[in-house]
PDB file of C-alpha atoms in Angstrom:
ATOM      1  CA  UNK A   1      -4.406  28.474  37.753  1.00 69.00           C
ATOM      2  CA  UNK A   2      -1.054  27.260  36.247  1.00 67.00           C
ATOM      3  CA  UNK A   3      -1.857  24.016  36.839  1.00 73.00           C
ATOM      4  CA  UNK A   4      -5.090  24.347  35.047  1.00 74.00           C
ATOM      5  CA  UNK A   5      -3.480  26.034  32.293  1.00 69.00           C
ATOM      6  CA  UNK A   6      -1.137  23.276  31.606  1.00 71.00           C
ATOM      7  CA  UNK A   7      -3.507  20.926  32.297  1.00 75.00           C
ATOM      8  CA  UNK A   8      -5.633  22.268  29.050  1.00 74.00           C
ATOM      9  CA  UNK A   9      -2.509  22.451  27.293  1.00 69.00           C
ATOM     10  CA  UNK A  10      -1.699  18.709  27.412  1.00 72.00           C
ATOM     11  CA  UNK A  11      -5.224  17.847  26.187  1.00 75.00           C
ATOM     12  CA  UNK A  12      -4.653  20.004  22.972  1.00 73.00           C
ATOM     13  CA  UNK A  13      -0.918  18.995  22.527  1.00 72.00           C
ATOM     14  CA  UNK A  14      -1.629  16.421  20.175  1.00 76.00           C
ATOM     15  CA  UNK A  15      -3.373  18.264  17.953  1.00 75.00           C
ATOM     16  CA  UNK A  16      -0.845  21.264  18.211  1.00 72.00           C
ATOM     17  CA  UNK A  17       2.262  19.355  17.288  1.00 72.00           C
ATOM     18  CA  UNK A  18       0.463  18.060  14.348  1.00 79.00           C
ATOM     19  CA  UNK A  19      -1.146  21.245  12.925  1.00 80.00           C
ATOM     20  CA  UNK A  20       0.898  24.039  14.030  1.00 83.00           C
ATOM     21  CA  UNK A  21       4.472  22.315  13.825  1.00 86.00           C
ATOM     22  CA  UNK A  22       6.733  21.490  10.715  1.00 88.00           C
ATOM     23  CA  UNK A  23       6.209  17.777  11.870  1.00 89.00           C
ATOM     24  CA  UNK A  24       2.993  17.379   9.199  1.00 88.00           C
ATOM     25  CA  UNK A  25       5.100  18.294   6.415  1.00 89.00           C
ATOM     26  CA  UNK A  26       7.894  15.703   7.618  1.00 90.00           C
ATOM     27  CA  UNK A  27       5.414  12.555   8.281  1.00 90.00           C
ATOM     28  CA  UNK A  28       3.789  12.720   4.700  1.00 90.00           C
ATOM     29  CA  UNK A  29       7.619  12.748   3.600  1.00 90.00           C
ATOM     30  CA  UNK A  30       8.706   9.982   5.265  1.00 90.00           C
ATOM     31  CA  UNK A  31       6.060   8.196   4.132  1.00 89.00           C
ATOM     32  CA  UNK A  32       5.907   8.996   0.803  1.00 88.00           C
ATOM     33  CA  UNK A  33       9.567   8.091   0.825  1.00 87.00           C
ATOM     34  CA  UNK A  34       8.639   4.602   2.355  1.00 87.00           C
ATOM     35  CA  UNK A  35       5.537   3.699  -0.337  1.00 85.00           C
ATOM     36  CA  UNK A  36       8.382   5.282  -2.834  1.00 84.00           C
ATOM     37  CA  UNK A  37      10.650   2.608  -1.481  1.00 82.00           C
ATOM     38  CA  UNK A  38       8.490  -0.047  -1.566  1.00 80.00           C
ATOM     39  CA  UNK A  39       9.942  -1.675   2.425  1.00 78.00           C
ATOM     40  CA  UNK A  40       5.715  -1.576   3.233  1.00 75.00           C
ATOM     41  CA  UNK A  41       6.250  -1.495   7.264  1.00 77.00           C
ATOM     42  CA  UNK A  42      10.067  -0.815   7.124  1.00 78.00           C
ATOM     43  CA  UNK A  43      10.583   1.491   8.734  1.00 81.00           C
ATOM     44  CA  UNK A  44       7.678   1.141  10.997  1.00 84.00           C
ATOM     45  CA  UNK A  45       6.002   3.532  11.880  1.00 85.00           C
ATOM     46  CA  UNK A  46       7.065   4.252  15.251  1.00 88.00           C
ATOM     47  CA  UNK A  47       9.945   4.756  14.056  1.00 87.00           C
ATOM     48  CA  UNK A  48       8.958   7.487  11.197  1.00 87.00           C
ATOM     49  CA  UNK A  49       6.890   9.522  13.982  1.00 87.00           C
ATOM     50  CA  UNK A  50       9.838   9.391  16.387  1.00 88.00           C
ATOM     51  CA  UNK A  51      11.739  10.617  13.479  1.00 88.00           C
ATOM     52  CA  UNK A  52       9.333  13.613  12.983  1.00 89.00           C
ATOM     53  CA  UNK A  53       9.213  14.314  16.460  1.00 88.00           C
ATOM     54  CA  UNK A  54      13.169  14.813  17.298  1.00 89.00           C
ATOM     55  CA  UNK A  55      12.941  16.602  13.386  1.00 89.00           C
ATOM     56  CA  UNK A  56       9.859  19.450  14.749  1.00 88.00           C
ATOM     57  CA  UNK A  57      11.817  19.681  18.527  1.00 88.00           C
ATOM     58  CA  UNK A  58      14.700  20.931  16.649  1.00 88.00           C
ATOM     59  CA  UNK A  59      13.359  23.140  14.431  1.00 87.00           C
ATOM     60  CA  UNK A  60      10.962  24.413  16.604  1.00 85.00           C
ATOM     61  CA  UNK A  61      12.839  24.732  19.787  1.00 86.00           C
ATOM     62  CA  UNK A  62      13.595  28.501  18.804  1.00 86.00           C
ATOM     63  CA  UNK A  63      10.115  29.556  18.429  1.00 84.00           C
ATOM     64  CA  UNK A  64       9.474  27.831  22.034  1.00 82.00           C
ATOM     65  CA  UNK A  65      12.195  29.392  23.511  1.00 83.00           C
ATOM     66  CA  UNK A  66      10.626  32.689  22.600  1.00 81.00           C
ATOM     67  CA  UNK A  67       7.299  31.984  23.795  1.00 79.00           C
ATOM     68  CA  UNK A  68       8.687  30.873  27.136  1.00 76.00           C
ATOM     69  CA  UNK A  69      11.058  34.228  27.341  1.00 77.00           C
ATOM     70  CA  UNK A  70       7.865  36.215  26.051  1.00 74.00           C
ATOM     71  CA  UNK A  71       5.063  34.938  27.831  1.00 70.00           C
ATOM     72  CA  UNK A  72       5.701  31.955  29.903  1.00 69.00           C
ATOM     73  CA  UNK A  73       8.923  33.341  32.043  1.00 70.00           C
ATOM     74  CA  UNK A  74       7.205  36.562  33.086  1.00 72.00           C
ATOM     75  CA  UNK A  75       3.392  35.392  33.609  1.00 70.00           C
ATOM     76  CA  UNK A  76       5.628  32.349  36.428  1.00 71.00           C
ATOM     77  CA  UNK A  77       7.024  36.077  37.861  1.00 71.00           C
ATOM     78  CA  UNK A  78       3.735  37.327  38.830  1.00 71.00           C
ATOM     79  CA  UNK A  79       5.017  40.356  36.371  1.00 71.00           C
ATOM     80  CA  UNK A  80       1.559  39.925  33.487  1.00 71.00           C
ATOM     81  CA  UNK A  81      -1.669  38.016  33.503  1.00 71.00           C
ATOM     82  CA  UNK A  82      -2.470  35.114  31.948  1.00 66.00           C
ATOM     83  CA  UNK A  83      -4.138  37.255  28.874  1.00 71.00           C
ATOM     84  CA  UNK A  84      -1.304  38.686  28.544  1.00 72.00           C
ATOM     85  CA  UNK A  85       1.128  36.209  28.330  1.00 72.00           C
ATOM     86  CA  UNK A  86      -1.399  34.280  25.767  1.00 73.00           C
ATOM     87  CA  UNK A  87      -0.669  37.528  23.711  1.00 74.00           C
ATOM     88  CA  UNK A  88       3.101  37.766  24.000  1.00 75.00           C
ATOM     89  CA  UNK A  89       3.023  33.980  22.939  1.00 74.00           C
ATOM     90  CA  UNK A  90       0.659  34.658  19.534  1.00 76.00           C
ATOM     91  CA  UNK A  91       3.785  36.769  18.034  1.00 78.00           C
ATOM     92  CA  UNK A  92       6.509  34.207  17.658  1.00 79.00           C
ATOM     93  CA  UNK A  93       4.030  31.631  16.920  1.00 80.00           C
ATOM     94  CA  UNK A  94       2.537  33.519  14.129  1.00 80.00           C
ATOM     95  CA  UNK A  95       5.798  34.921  12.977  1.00 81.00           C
ATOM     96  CA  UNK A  96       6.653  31.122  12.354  1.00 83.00           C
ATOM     97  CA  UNK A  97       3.056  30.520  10.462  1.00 84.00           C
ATOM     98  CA  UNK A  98       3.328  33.227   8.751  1.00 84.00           C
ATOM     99  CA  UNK A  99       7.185  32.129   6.946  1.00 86.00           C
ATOM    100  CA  UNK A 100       5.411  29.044   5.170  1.00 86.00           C
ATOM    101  CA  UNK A 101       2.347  29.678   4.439  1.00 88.00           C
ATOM    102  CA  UNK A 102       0.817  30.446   1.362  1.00 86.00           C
ATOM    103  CA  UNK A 103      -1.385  33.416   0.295  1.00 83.00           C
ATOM    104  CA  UNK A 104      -3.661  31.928  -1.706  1.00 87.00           C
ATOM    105  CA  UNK A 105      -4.400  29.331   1.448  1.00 84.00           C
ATOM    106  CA  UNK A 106      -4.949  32.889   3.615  1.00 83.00           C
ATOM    107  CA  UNK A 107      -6.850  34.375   1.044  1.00 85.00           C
ATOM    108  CA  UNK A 108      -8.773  31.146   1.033  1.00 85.00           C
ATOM    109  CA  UNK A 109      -9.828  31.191   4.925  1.00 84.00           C
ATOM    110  CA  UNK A 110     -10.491  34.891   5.041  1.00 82.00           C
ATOM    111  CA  UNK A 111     -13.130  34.698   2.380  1.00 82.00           C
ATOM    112  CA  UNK A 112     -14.458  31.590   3.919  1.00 84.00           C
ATOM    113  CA  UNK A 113     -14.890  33.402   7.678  1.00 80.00           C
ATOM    114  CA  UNK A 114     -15.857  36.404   5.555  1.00 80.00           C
ATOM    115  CA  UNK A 115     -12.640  38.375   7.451  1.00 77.00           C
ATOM    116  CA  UNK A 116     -11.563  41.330   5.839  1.00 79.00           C
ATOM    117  CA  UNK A 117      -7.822  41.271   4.649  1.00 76.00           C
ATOM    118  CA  UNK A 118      -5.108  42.658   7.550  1.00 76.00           C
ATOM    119  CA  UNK A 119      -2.656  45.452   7.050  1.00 74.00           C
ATOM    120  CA  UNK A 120       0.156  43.125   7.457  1.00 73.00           C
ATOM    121  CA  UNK A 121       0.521  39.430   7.502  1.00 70.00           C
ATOM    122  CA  UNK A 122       1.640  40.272  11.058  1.00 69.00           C
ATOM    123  CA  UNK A 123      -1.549  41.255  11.959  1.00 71.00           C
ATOM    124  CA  UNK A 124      -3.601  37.062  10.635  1.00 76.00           C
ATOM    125  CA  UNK A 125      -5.677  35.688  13.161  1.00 77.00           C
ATOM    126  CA  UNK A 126      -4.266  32.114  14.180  1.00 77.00           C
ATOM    127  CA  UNK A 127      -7.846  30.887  13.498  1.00 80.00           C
ATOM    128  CA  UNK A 128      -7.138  31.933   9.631  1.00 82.00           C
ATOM    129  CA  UNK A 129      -3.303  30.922   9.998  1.00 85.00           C
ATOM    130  CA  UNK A 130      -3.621  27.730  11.413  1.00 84.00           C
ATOM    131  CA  UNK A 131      -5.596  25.866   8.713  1.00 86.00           C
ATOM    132  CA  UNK A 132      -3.759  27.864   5.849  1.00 87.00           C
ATOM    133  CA  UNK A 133      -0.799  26.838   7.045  1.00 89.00           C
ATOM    134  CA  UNK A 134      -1.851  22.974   7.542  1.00 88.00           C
ATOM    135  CA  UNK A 135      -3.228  23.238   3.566  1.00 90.00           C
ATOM    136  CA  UNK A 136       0.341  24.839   2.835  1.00 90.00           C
ATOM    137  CA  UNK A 137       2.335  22.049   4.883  1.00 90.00           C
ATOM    138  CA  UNK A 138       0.111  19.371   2.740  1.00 90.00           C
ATOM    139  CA  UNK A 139       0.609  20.983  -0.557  1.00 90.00           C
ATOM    140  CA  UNK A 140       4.724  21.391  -0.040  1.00 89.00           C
ATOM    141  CA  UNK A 141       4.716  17.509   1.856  1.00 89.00           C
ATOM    142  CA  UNK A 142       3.247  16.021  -1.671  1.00 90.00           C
ATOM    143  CA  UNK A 143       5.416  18.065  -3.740  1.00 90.00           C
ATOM    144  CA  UNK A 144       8.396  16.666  -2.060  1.00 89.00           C
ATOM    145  CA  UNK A 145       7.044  13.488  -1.778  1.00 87.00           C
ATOM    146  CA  UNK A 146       5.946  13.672  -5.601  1.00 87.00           C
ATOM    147  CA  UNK A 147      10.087  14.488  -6.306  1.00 88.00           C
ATOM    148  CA  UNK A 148      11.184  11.796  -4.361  1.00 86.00           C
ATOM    149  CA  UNK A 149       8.920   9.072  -5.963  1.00 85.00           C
ATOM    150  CA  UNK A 150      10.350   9.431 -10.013  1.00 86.00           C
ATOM    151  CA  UNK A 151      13.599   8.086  -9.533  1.00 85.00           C
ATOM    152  CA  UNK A 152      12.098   4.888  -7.771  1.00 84.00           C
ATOM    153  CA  UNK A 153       9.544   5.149 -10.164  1.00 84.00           C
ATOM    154  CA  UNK A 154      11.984   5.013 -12.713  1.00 85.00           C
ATOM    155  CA  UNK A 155      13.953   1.839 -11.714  1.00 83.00           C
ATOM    156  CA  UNK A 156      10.197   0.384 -11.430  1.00 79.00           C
ATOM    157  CA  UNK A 157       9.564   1.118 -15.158  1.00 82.00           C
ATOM    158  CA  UNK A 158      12.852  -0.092 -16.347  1.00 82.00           C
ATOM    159  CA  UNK A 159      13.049  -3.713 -14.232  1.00 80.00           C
ATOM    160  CA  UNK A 160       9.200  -4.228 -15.464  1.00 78.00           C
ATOM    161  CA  UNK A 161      10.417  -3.622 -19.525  1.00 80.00           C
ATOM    162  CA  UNK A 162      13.530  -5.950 -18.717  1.00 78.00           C
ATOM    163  CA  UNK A 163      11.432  -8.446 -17.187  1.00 76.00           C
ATOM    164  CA  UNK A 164       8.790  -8.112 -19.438  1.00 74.00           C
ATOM    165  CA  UNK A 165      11.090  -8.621 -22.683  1.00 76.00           C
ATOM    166  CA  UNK A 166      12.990 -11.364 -21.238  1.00 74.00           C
ATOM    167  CA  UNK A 167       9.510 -13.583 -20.913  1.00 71.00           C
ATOM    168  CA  UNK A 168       9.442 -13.127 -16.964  1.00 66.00           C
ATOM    169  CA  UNK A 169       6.055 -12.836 -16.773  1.00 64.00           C
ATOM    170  CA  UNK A 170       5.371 -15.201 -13.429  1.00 68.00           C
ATOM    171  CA  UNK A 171       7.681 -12.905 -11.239  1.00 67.00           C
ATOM    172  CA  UNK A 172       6.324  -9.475  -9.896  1.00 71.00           C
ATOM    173  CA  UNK A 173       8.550  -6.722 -11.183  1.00 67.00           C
ATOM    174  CA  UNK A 174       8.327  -5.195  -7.608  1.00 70.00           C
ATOM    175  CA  UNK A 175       9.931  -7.866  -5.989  1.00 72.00           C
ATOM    176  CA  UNK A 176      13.105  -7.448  -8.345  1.00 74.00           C
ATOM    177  CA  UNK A 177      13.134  -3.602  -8.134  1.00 75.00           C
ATOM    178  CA  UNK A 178      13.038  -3.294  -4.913  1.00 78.00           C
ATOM    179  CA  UNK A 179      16.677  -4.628  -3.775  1.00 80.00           C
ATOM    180  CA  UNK A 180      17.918  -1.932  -6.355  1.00 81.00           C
ATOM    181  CA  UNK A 181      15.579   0.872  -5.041  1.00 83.00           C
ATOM    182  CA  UNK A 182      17.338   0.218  -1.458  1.00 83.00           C
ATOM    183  CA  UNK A 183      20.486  -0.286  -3.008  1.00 84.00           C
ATOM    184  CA  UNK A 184      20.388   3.245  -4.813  1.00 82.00           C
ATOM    185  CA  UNK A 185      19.273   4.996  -1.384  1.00 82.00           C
ATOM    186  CA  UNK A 186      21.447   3.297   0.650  1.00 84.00           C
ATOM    187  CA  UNK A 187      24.426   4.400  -1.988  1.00 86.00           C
ATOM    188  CA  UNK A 188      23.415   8.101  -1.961  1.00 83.00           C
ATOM    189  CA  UNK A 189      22.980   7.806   1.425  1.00 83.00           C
ATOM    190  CA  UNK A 190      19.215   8.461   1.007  1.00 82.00           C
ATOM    191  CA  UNK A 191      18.204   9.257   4.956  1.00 86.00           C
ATOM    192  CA  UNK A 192      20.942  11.844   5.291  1.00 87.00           C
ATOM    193  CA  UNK A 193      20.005  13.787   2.182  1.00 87.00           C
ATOM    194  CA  UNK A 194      16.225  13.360   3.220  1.00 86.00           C
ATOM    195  CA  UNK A 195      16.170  14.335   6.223  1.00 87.00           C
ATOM    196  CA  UNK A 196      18.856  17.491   5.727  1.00 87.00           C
ATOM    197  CA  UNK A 197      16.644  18.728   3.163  1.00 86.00           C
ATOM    198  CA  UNK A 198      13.801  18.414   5.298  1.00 87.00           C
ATOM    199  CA  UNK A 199      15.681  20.193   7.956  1.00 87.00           C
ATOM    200  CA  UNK A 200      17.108  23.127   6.038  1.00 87.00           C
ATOM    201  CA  UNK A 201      13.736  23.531   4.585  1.00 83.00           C
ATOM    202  CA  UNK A 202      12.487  25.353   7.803  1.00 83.00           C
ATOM    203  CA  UNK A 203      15.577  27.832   7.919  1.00 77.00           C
TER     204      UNK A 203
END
């Protein structure tokens, strides 16, 4: 049976790291922050998913560690069923939904599945807190990505008015802004601030 169980799990683990974890809101980040910068494939994307992965272990590996002590650990025992332990593992999962996401996505969902509204936010079904948290994750991802684009957006505007006055009409603005957009991140130490932010974000 465990075998089974984990079995299943590994088919849906794609779509469970993406959805349920903190890594959506960090990929539509990083590559906001790469169109922003204007590098195209640099860095690749590989690299930007393996980035968001090592980012959503570590924020996430307290939330796992309670699902293991809650349900995992004592369903391996023999001490609770399966049900059970599926159960035990809802609360600290929807505990961590329920932190980011966004009323007006929940109130969404439960008019949509026609679901009256729970006691407590405790008490969401993960079939109303999963998508309302993915819309929430989307909607805070382009906010931050929207922040992060106006001071490259900036030096954009200001190289094509220099290049434009000066009669440079034959070279694409892009191609001079974009040393100084790297230049500026590298100086403020751009990935460090990004991905702290990012980071702290979650606690």
């Amino acid at each position: 049976m465990q075998v089974i169980v984990l079995l299943t799990a590994l088919t849906v683990l794609p779509a469970v790291v993406v959805s349920m974890t903190p890594f959506l809101r960090i990929t539509v980040v990083l590559h906001f922050l790469r169109q922003a910068l204007g590098t195209q494939t640099t860095p690749s994307n590989q690299v930007l998913v393996g980035i968001a992965l090592f980012l959503t272990f570590l924020i996430m590996q307290p939330v796992a560690a309670e699902i293991y002590d809650a349900g995992w650990a004592p369903m391996q025992r023999g001490e609770i069923t399966l049900e059970q332990a599926m159960e035990r593992a809802d609360e600290p999962l929807s505990g961590f939904l329920v932190r980011y996401v966004r009323e007006k996505d929940v109130q969404l969902f439960l008019e949509i599945s026609q679901t009256p509204a729970p006691a407590a936010p405790g008490d969401l079904d993960l079939r109303i807190l999963i998508p309302a948290y993915v819309l929430s994750e989307l909607k805070t991802g382009f906010q931050i990505g929207a922040v992060l684009f106006l001071p490259f957006l900036i030096i954009d505007l200001v190289v094509a008015s220099v290049t434009l006055s000066i009669g440079m009409v034959q070279l694409p603005p892009v191609m001079l802004s974009a040393p100084f957009k790297v230049l500026l991140f590298v100086l403020v130490d751009g990935w460090s601030l990004v991905v702290g932010s990012l980071v702290r974000s979650f606690y």
